[in-house]
């Protein structure tokens, strides 16, 4: 059935559950036709689908909560599920089409051969070290009805036992994209049933997504949040394993969020996820770019490669509605130049040429206040978030909420009661008599560390002490940069371990210290992180402030391949309690 034929059908034709279920399968097939040069067809299909189920565009008071899609189409046969990949280049041989499993029901999807349940379709994902498709025999043995793998994996492990093994095109990007499309189809295209918001950037993703979630929930728009800390919506919360889940888990979570009656889903989108096509095919009504500074160069070959991964979110395979971009960021400017002006709202803390900007600012130890100027009007605001970088995060979140239909007055009314984000400039307080300030922050890049120190400086009466480290098995080039920043921006830097992983912790410390142009006392290089936190807090003078940077919300430390319990906030509270006890 063609798009033209579908678009001519009337909404009244799609009121039953069976019709809507059938539509989900039809739409998955149409979506599969989409390649990078066919996004116009996908958008046309999305618009048609909204019409068919009585759904309006976000700019027209969208309400998708009554869309009645099932978690997945019942009795989805393997041949029907895989048919959506045919226009994407999947060739089905006569032997495959005649295999008895070709008309079997698919009961699940898995890219992990060890997690297969009977009836699953196994999707062998290529990896950096090994092609997961080579584990198809194990998947079949555990009950998979078929395996979708690369030609290279099939060549390495030929079929000898009559199993149904289907090779994909040789393109290395084919399987991740196929996996995402199959997961979306299997779970009933849940992203089409909600307003999708994606936030990317080196720093600020977590705070920005939490703000957007908060605003929308305050506006009585039930919202799911998927990010670094957790996946959650009202009545449900699960600790996150990855900033952006892999496509099968992602689509499953989105389906659950939709079943829970969520109208919106707000996601942190990492560069890894974009490069690996985890969110492939999700139509984002809002895409936010916070900034780009050095990070993840252990994965990306250089900053330009890192940027191009981030930029995918603003291309035609993802962005459907509004891009909200930090005008002050140099890479943000590059993005702005690529997009049509009517697609973009820019933001800046001080440039009135931006679509969102601020005036008459007043910073204080408990936040910032001023005038917020937006495409929807102006309003005075008071924010409990400290620092200019958090003001930028706030403006991005305001732009997203405005685009999704919230009134500016409702946003600024809700803002003072925002409680913050765990591990992001989080104050540690054990009693009113506490005579020093302690802040735990996730800053683990040169830019974020500098921002955190500059944000805290105006509110510290005494010395500013920075306890920080750098992770192992990650970008080594940022270590001396962070050492230099900590030394220059604080009165006393204490270099310690972060998550050394499989690297030598002492070597990591040496890499950090190499960037410090000045003397360090022996007590300022402490490999044991708990000891470093304790000594900084116990030796501080009244009025001093301590920033413990790098791990933020994390409640673990990775030593070698072992993950042990470790929480900077717990360590700080214990040290503060010991300090107070000594003062009695």
PDB file of N, CA, C and O in Angstrom, residues 72-82 101-110 118-122 145-146 182 186:
ATOM      1  N   UNK A  72       2.967  -4.314  21.259  1.00  0.00           N
ATOM      2  CA  UNK A  72       3.430  -4.760  19.964  1.00  0.00           C
ATOM      3  C   UNK A  72       2.240  -5.369  19.241  1.00  0.00           C
ATOM      4  O   UNK A  72       1.222  -5.693  19.847  1.00  0.00           O
ATOM      5  N   UNK A  73       2.357  -5.541  17.957  1.00  0.00           N
ATOM      6  CA  UNK A  73       1.292  -6.172  17.197  1.00  0.00           C
ATOM      7  C   UNK A  73       1.247  -7.652  17.562  1.00  0.00           C
ATOM      8  O   UNK A  73       2.261  -8.330  17.560  1.00  0.00           O
ATOM      9  N   UNK A  74       0.060  -8.142  17.900  1.00  0.00           N
ATOM     10  CA  UNK A  74      -0.046  -9.544  18.285  1.00  0.00           C
ATOM     11  C   UNK A  74       0.205 -10.437  17.080  1.00  0.00           C
ATOM     12  O   UNK A  74      -0.074 -10.078  15.934  1.00  0.00           O
ATOM     13  N   UNK A  75       0.707 -11.625  17.384  1.00  0.00           N
ATOM     14  CA  UNK A  75       0.968 -12.613  16.340  1.00  0.00           C
ATOM     15  C   UNK A  75       1.797 -12.034  15.200  1.00  0.00           C
ATOM     16  O   UNK A  75       1.457 -12.184  14.027  1.00  0.00           O
ATOM     17  N   UNK A  76       2.895 -11.366  15.541  1.00  0.00           N
ATOM     18  CA  UNK A  76       3.761 -10.831  14.503  1.00  0.00           C
ATOM     19  C   UNK A  76       4.664 -11.934  13.993  1.00  0.00           C
ATOM     20  O   UNK A  76       5.527 -12.437  14.708  1.00  0.00           O
ATOM     21  N   UNK A  77       4.440 -12.313  12.755  1.00  0.00           N
ATOM     22  CA  UNK A  77       5.229 -13.385  12.174  1.00  0.00           C
ATOM     23  C   UNK A  77       6.582 -12.857  11.718  1.00  0.00           C
ATOM     24  O   UNK A  77       6.732 -11.678  11.389  1.00  0.00           O
ATOM     25  N   UNK A  78       7.552 -13.763  11.681  1.00  0.00           N
ATOM     26  CA  UNK A  78       8.898 -13.371  11.280  1.00  0.00           C
ATOM     27  C   UNK A  78       8.887 -12.742   9.892  1.00  0.00           C
ATOM     28  O   UNK A  78       9.536 -11.717   9.663  1.00  0.00           O
ATOM     29  N   UNK A  79       8.165 -13.319   8.960  1.00  0.00           N
ATOM     30  CA  UNK A  79       8.152 -12.792   7.599  1.00  0.00           C
ATOM     31  C   UNK A  79       7.560 -11.389   7.548  1.00  0.00           C
ATOM     32  O   UNK A  79       7.999 -10.534   6.766  1.00  0.00           O
ATOM     33  N   UNK A  80       6.564 -11.121   8.407  1.00  0.00           N
ATOM     34  CA  UNK A  80       5.959  -9.793   8.430  1.00  0.00           C
ATOM     35  C   UNK A  80       6.901  -8.771   9.065  1.00  0.00           C
ATOM     36  O   UNK A  80       7.024  -7.637   8.596  1.00  0.00           O
ATOM     37  N   UNK A  81       7.558  -9.167  10.154  1.00  0.00           N
ATOM     38  CA  UNK A  81       8.480  -8.258  10.824  1.00  0.00           C
ATOM     39  C   UNK A  81       9.638  -7.885   9.902  1.00  0.00           C
ATOM     40  O   UNK A  81       9.997  -6.714   9.760  1.00  0.00           O
ATOM     41  N   UNK A  82      10.214  -8.876   9.242  1.00  0.00           N
ATOM     42  CA  UNK A  82      11.379  -8.615   8.401  1.00  0.00           C
ATOM     43  C   UNK A  82      11.017  -7.952   7.080  1.00  0.00           C
ATOM     44  O   UNK A  82      11.891  -7.388   6.416  1.00  0.00           O
ATOM     45  N   UNK A 101      10.487 -21.822   9.812  1.00  0.00           N
ATOM     46  CA  UNK A 101      10.424 -20.750  10.812  1.00  0.00           C
ATOM     47  C   UNK A 101      10.020 -19.405  10.217  1.00  0.00           C
ATOM     48  O   UNK A 101       9.759 -18.453  10.957  1.00  0.00           O
ATOM     49  N   UNK A 102      10.005 -19.308   8.896  1.00  0.00           N
ATOM     50  CA  UNK A 102       9.707 -18.032   8.242  1.00  0.00           C
ATOM     51  C   UNK A 102       8.305 -17.542   8.617  1.00  0.00           C
ATOM     52  O   UNK A 102       8.061 -16.344   8.694  1.00  0.00           O
ATOM     53  N   UNK A 103       7.398 -18.474   8.901  1.00  0.00           N
ATOM     54  CA  UNK A 103       6.039 -18.090   9.253  1.00  0.00           C
ATOM     55  C   UNK A 103       5.747 -18.352  10.729  1.00  0.00           C
ATOM     56  O   UNK A 103       4.596 -18.465  11.139  1.00  0.00           O
ATOM     57  N   UNK A 104       6.811 -18.398  11.539  1.00  0.00           N
ATOM     58  CA  UNK A 104       6.643 -18.531  12.987  1.00  0.00           C
ATOM     59  C   UNK A 104       6.489 -17.157  13.638  1.00  0.00           C
ATOM     60  O   UNK A 104       6.973 -16.142  13.126  1.00  0.00           O
ATOM     61  N   UNK A 105       5.817 -17.127  14.780  1.00  0.00           N
ATOM     62  CA  UNK A 105       5.650 -15.873  15.513  1.00  0.00           C
ATOM     63  C   UNK A 105       6.959 -15.496  16.213  1.00  0.00           C
ATOM     64  O   UNK A 105       7.640 -16.347  16.804  1.00  0.00           O
ATOM     65  N   UNK A 106       7.304 -14.221  16.147  1.00  0.00           N
ATOM     66  CA  UNK A 106       8.449 -13.684  16.887  1.00  0.00           C
ATOM     67  C   UNK A 106       7.951 -13.225  18.247  1.00  0.00           C
ATOM     68  O   UNK A 106       7.060 -12.380  18.340  1.00  0.00           O
ATOM     69  N   UNK A 107       8.531 -13.779  19.311  1.00  0.00           N
ATOM     70  CA  UNK A 107       8.084 -13.425  20.661  1.00  0.00           C
ATOM     71  C   UNK A 107       9.004 -12.437  21.361  1.00  0.00           C
ATOM     72  O   UNK A 107       8.676 -11.933  22.437  1.00  0.00           O
ATOM     73  N   UNK A 108      10.151 -12.167  20.766  1.00  0.00           N
ATOM     74  CA  UNK A 108      11.068 -11.217  21.378  1.00  0.00           C
ATOM     75  C   UNK A 108      12.248 -10.942  20.462  1.00  0.00           C
ATOM     76  O   UNK A 108      12.460 -11.643  19.474  1.00  0.00           O
ATOM     77  N   UNK A 109      13.015  -9.904  20.810  1.00  0.00           N
ATOM     78  CA  UNK A 109      14.229  -9.549  20.081  1.00  0.00           C
ATOM     79  C   UNK A 109      15.393  -9.536  21.060  1.00  0.00           C
ATOM     80  O   UNK A 109      15.241  -9.123  22.216  1.00  0.00           O
ATOM     81  N   UNK A 110      16.561  -9.952  20.600  1.00  0.00           N
ATOM     82  CA  UNK A 110      17.741  -9.896  21.461  1.00  0.00           C
ATOM     83  C   UNK A 110      19.000  -9.810  20.618  1.00  0.00           C
ATOM     84  O   UNK A 110      19.117 -10.480  19.590  1.00  0.00           O
ATOM     85  N   UNK A 118      13.175 -18.719  23.997  1.00  0.00           N
ATOM     86  CA  UNK A 118      12.562 -19.401  22.853  1.00  0.00           C
ATOM     87  C   UNK A 118      11.596 -18.478  22.102  1.00  0.00           C
ATOM     88  O   UNK A 118      10.780 -17.802  22.711  1.00  0.00           O
ATOM     89  N   UNK A 119      11.724 -18.473  20.775  1.00  0.00           N
ATOM     90  CA  UNK A 119      10.865 -17.636  19.953  1.00  0.00           C
ATOM     91  C   UNK A 119      11.456 -16.290  19.595  1.00  0.00           C
ATOM     92  O   UNK A 119      10.883 -15.535  18.809  1.00  0.00           O
ATOM     93  N   UNK A 120      12.630 -15.969  20.169  1.00  0.00           N
ATOM     94  CA  UNK A 120      13.270 -14.679  19.891  1.00  0.00           C
ATOM     95  C   UNK A 120      13.890 -14.663  18.490  1.00  0.00           C
ATOM     96  O   UNK A 120      14.273 -15.707  17.947  1.00  0.00           O
ATOM     97  N   UNK A 121      14.014 -13.464  17.961  1.00  0.00           N
ATOM     98  CA  UNK A 121      14.861 -13.217  16.791  1.00  0.00           C
ATOM     99  C   UNK A 121      16.194 -12.697  17.301  1.00  0.00           C
ATOM    100  O   UNK A 121      16.234 -11.699  18.031  1.00  0.00           O
ATOM    101  N   UNK A 122      17.285 -13.351  16.949  1.00  0.00           N
ATOM    102  CA  UNK A 122      18.619 -12.910  17.348  1.00  0.00           C
ATOM    103  C   UNK A 122      19.170 -11.963  16.290  1.00  0.00           C
ATOM    104  O   UNK A 122      19.139 -12.268  15.094  1.00  0.00           O
ATOM    105  N   UNK A 145      14.367 -18.361  16.823  1.00  0.00           N
ATOM    106  CA  UNK A 145      13.778 -18.954  15.618  1.00  0.00           C
ATOM    107  C   UNK A 145      14.569 -18.573  14.371  1.00  0.00           C
ATOM    108  O   UNK A 145      14.434 -19.207  13.325  1.00  0.00           O
ATOM    109  N   UNK A 146      15.374 -17.508  14.489  1.00  0.00           N
ATOM    110  CA  UNK A 146      16.189 -17.077  13.350  1.00  0.00           C
ATOM    111  C   UNK A 146      17.284 -16.158  13.860  1.00  0.00           C
ATOM    112  O   UNK A 146      17.223 -15.641  14.988  1.00  0.00           O
ATOM    113  N   UNK A 182      13.592  -2.734  13.440  1.00  0.00           N
ATOM    114  CA  UNK A 182      12.866  -3.921  13.885  1.00  0.00           C
ATOM    115  C   UNK A 182      12.303  -3.729  15.291  1.00  0.00           C
ATOM    116  O   UNK A 182      11.158  -4.111  15.574  1.00  0.00           O
ATOM    117  N   UNK A 186       8.469  -3.927  16.226  1.00  0.00           N
ATOM    118  CA  UNK A 186       8.036  -4.977  17.151  1.00  0.00           C
ATOM    119  C   UNK A 186       7.232  -4.397  18.316  1.00  0.00           C
ATOM    120  O   UNK A 186       6.245  -4.984  18.754  1.00  0.00           O
TER     121      UNK A 186
END
